Amino acid sequence: MIDTLTPLHPSGLVAILRGMNPAEAQAVGESLYASGFRALEVPLNSPQPLRSIEILRSTLPADAVVGAGTVLSVEQVRSCHAAGSQIIVSPSTNINVIKETVALGMDSFPGAATPSNAFDAIEAGAKNVKIFPAEQVGLAGFKAWTSVIPQNIRLLPVGGISEENMFEWAEAGATGFGIGSSLYKAGRSLDDLKKRADKLVDAYRTIHEMRNSA
């Protein structure tokens, strides 16, 4: 399944910037972009998240994808779209959120903890499914998912993902990853952020290269 991974695919490696404030948004965004991240998610339970989304979208190159996370309602979907969000990430399979996201031309990343959740999301129009929490689903459970989920649906584990376990998730069928606290935490220095980002991007590239050379 690793052959479905493309290095630096816009939605392949998502930086989850929970707790980021607008004052640091540009510096954080530019640092992550320089390391190779091309998708950045600002959860709505961060300080002034819509302002951070606006800043990221206006300061990053066009090939960067900026989105909102922890989106729980149709009203929030609309507000995020107005701020410049291109993707909507949710912790649950909210059918109305998915449908509104798709209707507004954005990519939906609904959270699913069971195959039934995933199929509900797909039926509502989602092309990507966030496996959340990945630690709870586990590798054995996730492998079972991949035998029934259509191959054109992208599966991104979120929760406990790091450069140390990324390969085994990719082997199990993951087509991308959402990276949270192993990458960004409020108050973490830019130097520390860059070191973490470099390691994660290197791991992601290595997975792709190993599969291509097999």
Tab-separated table of C-alpha atoms in Angstrom:
chain	number	residue	atom	x	y	z
A	1	MET	CA	0.000	0.000	0.000
A	2	ILE	CA	2.960	2.368	0.360
A	3	ASP	CA	2.905	3.064	-3.357
A	4	THR	CA	-0.134	5.312	-2.762
A	5	LEU	CA	2.100	7.720	-0.854
A	6	THR	CA	3.442	10.661	-2.805
A	7	PRO	CA	6.115	12.790	-1.126
A	8	LEU	CA	4.818	16.244	-0.223
A	9	HIS	CA	1.356	15.557	-1.613
A	10	PRO	CA	-0.759	18.567	-0.528
A	11	SER	CA	-2.822	16.473	1.859
A	12	GLY	CA	-0.315	13.733	2.577
A	13	LEU	CA	1.428	15.131	5.624
A	14	VAL	CA	-0.740	17.493	7.645
A	15	ALA	CA	0.723	19.704	10.376
A	16	ILE	CA	-1.803	20.126	13.201
A	17	LEU	CA	-1.125	23.503	14.814
A	18	ARG	CA	-3.275	23.308	17.923
A	19	GLY	CA	-2.772	26.286	20.227
A	20	MET	CA	-1.015	28.472	17.667
A	21	ASN	CA	-1.814	32.181	17.885
A	22	PRO	CA	-1.930	34.641	14.975
A	23	ALA	CA	1.235	36.436	16.078
A	24	GLU	CA	3.336	33.348	15.306
A	25	ALA	CA	1.334	32.016	12.360
A	26	GLN	CA	3.509	33.406	9.577
A	27	ALA	CA	6.805	32.305	11.133
A	28	VAL	CA	5.489	28.835	11.948
A	29	GLY	CA	3.961	28.447	8.493
A	30	GLU	CA	7.095	29.539	6.675
A	31	SER	CA	9.281	27.248	8.787
A	32	LEU	CA	7.091	24.215	8.110
A	33	TYR	CA	6.884	25.020	4.408
A	34	ALA	CA	10.679	25.264	4.209
A	35	SER	CA	10.954	21.800	5.785
A	36	GLY	CA	8.590	20.335	3.210
A	37	PHE	CA	5.126	20.427	4.760
A	38	ARG	CA	2.457	21.404	2.264
A	39	ALA	CA	-0.673	21.077	4.422
A	40	LEU	CA	-1.307	23.014	7.629
A	41	GLU	CA	-4.346	22.678	9.876
A	42	VAL	CA	-5.378	25.238	12.497
A	43	PRO	CA	-7.788	23.659	15.003
A	44	LEU	CA	-10.681	25.924	15.931
A	45	ASN	CA	-9.957	25.554	19.644
A	46	SER	CA	-6.779	27.615	19.109
A	47	PRO	CA	-6.584	31.373	19.840
A	48	GLN	CA	-8.233	33.351	16.995
A	49	PRO	CA	-8.015	30.419	14.571
A	50	LEU	CA	-9.715	32.160	11.652
A	51	ARG	CA	-7.175	34.976	11.788
A	52	SER	CA	-4.340	32.438	11.757
A	53	ILE	CA	-5.892	30.747	8.729
A	54	GLU	CA	-6.082	34.091	6.944
A	55	ILE	CA	-2.431	34.826	7.719
A	56	LEU	CA	-1.211	31.412	6.582
A	57	ARG	CA	-3.201	31.577	3.363
A	58	SER	CA	-1.981	35.076	2.531
A	59	THR	CA	1.696	34.466	3.329
A	60	LEU	CA	2.379	30.924	2.086
A	61	PRO	CA	2.929	29.955	-1.571
A	62	ALA	CA	-0.009	28.781	-3.643
A	63	ASP	CA	0.988	25.098	-3.421
A	64	ALA	CA	0.489	25.130	0.342
A	65	VAL	CA	-2.896	23.915	1.567
A	66	VAL	CA	-4.328	25.692	4.599
A	67	GLY	CA	-7.233	24.308	6.550
A	68	ALA	CA	-9.226	24.243	9.750
A	69	GLY	CA	-9.492	21.455	12.291
A	70	THR	CA	-11.869	20.460	15.085
A	71	VAL	CA	-14.731	21.709	12.926
A	72	LEU	CA	-18.046	20.663	14.463
A	73	SER	CA	-20.837	22.536	12.696
A	74	VAL	CA	-22.023	23.762	9.317
A	75	GLU	CA	-21.716	27.347	10.551
A	76	GLN	CA	-18.044	26.770	11.373
A	77	VAL	CA	-17.470	25.280	7.925
A	78	ARG	CA	-18.810	28.464	6.345
A	79	SER	CA	-16.706	30.722	8.580
A	80	CYS	CA	-13.565	28.733	7.794
A	81	HIS	CA	-14.285	28.899	4.076
A	82	ALA	CA	-14.672	32.670	4.295
A	83	ALA	CA	-11.283	32.871	6.066
A	84	GLY	CA	-9.590	31.027	3.201
A	85	SER	CA	-9.657	27.443	4.430
A	86	GLN	CA	-9.199	24.789	1.747
A	87	ILE	CA	-9.674	21.702	3.891
A	88	ILE	CA	-11.990	20.936	6.798
A	89	VAL	CA	-10.855	18.408	9.398
A	90	SER	CA	-13.262	17.072	12.008
A	91	PRO	CA	-12.902	14.752	15.004
A	92	SER	CA	-16.138	12.960	14.119
A	93	THR	CA	-18.222	11.778	11.182
A	94	ASN	CA	-20.694	14.664	10.986
A	95	ILE	CA	-22.633	14.150	7.761
A	96	ASN	CA	-23.853	17.756	7.577
A	97	VAL	CA	-20.320	19.096	8.022
A	98	ILE	CA	-19.023	16.807	5.275
A	99	LYS	CA	-21.767	17.742	2.822
A	100	GLU	CA	-21.331	21.487	3.414
A	101	THR	CA	-17.559	21.182	3.046
A	102	VAL	CA	-17.900	19.416	-0.286
A	103	ALA	CA	-20.604	21.833	-1.466
A	104	LEU	CA	-18.237	24.760	-0.843
A	105	GLY	CA	-15.460	23.121	-2.851
A	106	MET	CA	-13.215	22.150	0.040
A	107	ASP	CA	-11.736	18.751	0.879
A	108	SER	CA	-13.312	17.003	3.862
A	109	PHE	CA	-11.246	15.019	6.382
A	110	PRO	CA	-13.837	13.600	8.798
A	111	GLY	CA	-12.721	11.594	11.790
A	112	ALA	CA	-13.672	7.933	11.934
A	113	ALA	CA	-13.041	5.372	14.656
A	114	THR	CA	-14.798	2.456	12.949
A	115	PRO	CA	-15.285	1.222	9.387
A	116	SER	CA	-18.970	2.116	9.724
A	117	ASN	CA	-17.978	5.734	10.447
A	118	ALA	CA	-15.722	5.667	7.403
A	119	PHE	CA	-18.443	4.389	5.086
A	120	ASP	CA	-20.881	7.030	6.378
A	121	ALA	CA	-18.256	9.679	5.595
A	122	ILE	CA	-17.638	8.286	2.112
A	123	GLU	CA	-21.361	8.188	1.346
A	124	ALA	CA	-21.600	11.858	2.362
A	125	GLY	CA	-18.888	12.781	-0.144
A	126	ALA	CA	-15.584	12.520	1.720
A	127	LYS	CA	-12.568	11.377	-0.298
A	128	ASN	CA	-10.297	11.369	2.752
A	129	VAL	CA	-10.853	9.736	6.133
A	130	LYS	CA	-9.017	10.727	9.291
A	131	ILE	CA	-8.410	7.599	11.390
A	132	PHE	CA	-8.929	8.993	14.867
A	133	PRO	CA	-7.754	8.233	17.409
A	134	ALA	CA	-5.234	6.063	15.588
A	135	GLU	CA	-3.785	4.771	18.857
A	136	GLN	CA	-7.190	3.366	19.782
A	137	VAL	CA	-7.869	1.822	16.381
A	138	GLY	CA	-4.416	0.229	16.401
A	139	LEU	CA	-2.424	-1.267	13.558
A	140	ALA	CA	-4.254	-4.600	13.548
A	141	GLY	CA	-7.621	-2.886	13.437
A	142	PHE	CA	-6.480	-0.501	10.736
A	143	LYS	CA	-5.240	-3.348	8.537
A	144	ALA	CA	-8.733	-4.811	8.666
A	145	TRP	CA	-10.156	-1.468	7.496
A	146	THR	CA	-8.024	-1.472	4.363
A	147	SER	CA	-9.531	-4.748	3.184
A	148	VAL	CA	-12.978	-3.166	2.864
A	149	ILE	CA	-12.459	0.590	2.318
A	150	PRO	CA	-12.304	1.509	-1.409
A	151	GLN	CA	-8.732	2.028	-2.592
A	152	ASN	CA	-9.461	5.509	-3.949
A	153	ILE	CA	-10.207	6.750	-0.417
A	154	ARG	CA	-7.214	8.249	1.339
A	155	LEU	CA	-6.699	7.091	4.933
A	156	LEU	CA	-4.767	9.354	7.311
A	157	PRO	CA	-4.065	8.139	10.862
A	158	VAL	CA	-4.027	10.899	13.475
A	159	GLY	CA	-3.013	10.522	17.104
A	160	GLY	CA	0.365	9.304	18.269
A	161	ILE	CA	2.010	9.447	14.839
A	162	SER	CA	5.745	10.197	14.740
A	163	GLU	CA	8.697	9.550	12.472
A	164	GLU	CA	9.335	6.400	14.530
A	165	ASN	CA	6.053	4.628	13.728
A	166	MET	CA	5.133	6.211	10.384
A	167	PHE	CA	6.564	3.333	8.358
A	168	GLU	CA	4.481	0.625	10.033
A	169	TRP	CA	1.301	2.643	9.512
A	170	ALA	CA	2.213	3.122	5.860
A	171	GLU	CA	2.834	-0.614	5.538
A	172	ALA	CA	-0.639	-1.189	6.960
A	173	GLY	CA	-2.184	1.042	4.285
A	174	ALA	CA	-1.993	4.667	5.429
A	175	THR	CA	-1.816	7.152	2.554
A	176	GLY	CA	-0.897	10.141	4.709
A	177	PHE	CA	-0.637	11.349	8.293
A	178	GLY	CA	-1.860	14.085	10.588
A	179	ILE	CA	0.942	15.155	12.911
A	180	GLY	CA	0.108	16.949	16.141
A	181	SER	CA	2.083	17.181	19.360
A	182	SER	CA	5.100	15.306	18.022
A	183	LEU	CA	5.547	18.319	15.725
A	184	TYR	CA	3.964	21.433	17.202
A	185	LYS	CA	3.075	22.595	20.693
A	186	ALA	CA	2.351	26.140	21.803
A	187	GLY	CA	5.546	27.710	23.086
A	188	ARG	CA	7.882	25.366	21.215
A	189	SER	CA	10.776	27.250	19.649
A	190	LEU	CA	11.117	27.610	15.879
A	191	ASP	CA	14.452	25.788	16.021
A	192	ASP	CA	12.830	22.834	17.775
A	193	LEU	CA	9.902	22.934	15.367
A	194	LYS	CA	12.229	22.853	12.367
A	195	LYS	CA	14.189	19.883	13.704
A	196	ARG	CA	10.983	17.940	14.292
A	197	ALA	CA	9.556	18.904	10.899
A	198	ASP	CA	12.728	17.872	9.088
A	199	LYS	CA	12.675	14.431	10.730
A	200	LEU	CA	9.026	13.850	9.849
A	201	VAL	CA	9.414	14.923	6.226
A	202	ASP	CA	12.572	12.821	5.879
A	203	ALA	CA	10.701	9.777	7.214
A	204	TYR	CA	7.836	10.379	4.811
A	205	ARG	CA	10.207	10.706	1.852
A	206	THR	CA	12.087	7.577	2.882
A	207	ILE	CA	8.879	5.534	2.910
A	208	HIS	CA	8.158	6.622	-0.649
A	209	GLU	CA	11.711	5.993	-1.844
A	210	MET	CA	11.869	2.529	-0.276
A	211	ARG	CA	8.650	1.511	-1.975
A	212	ASN	CA	9.797	2.813	-5.347
A	213	SER	CA	13.111	0.965	-5.127
A	214	ALA	CA	11.551	-2.337	-4.036
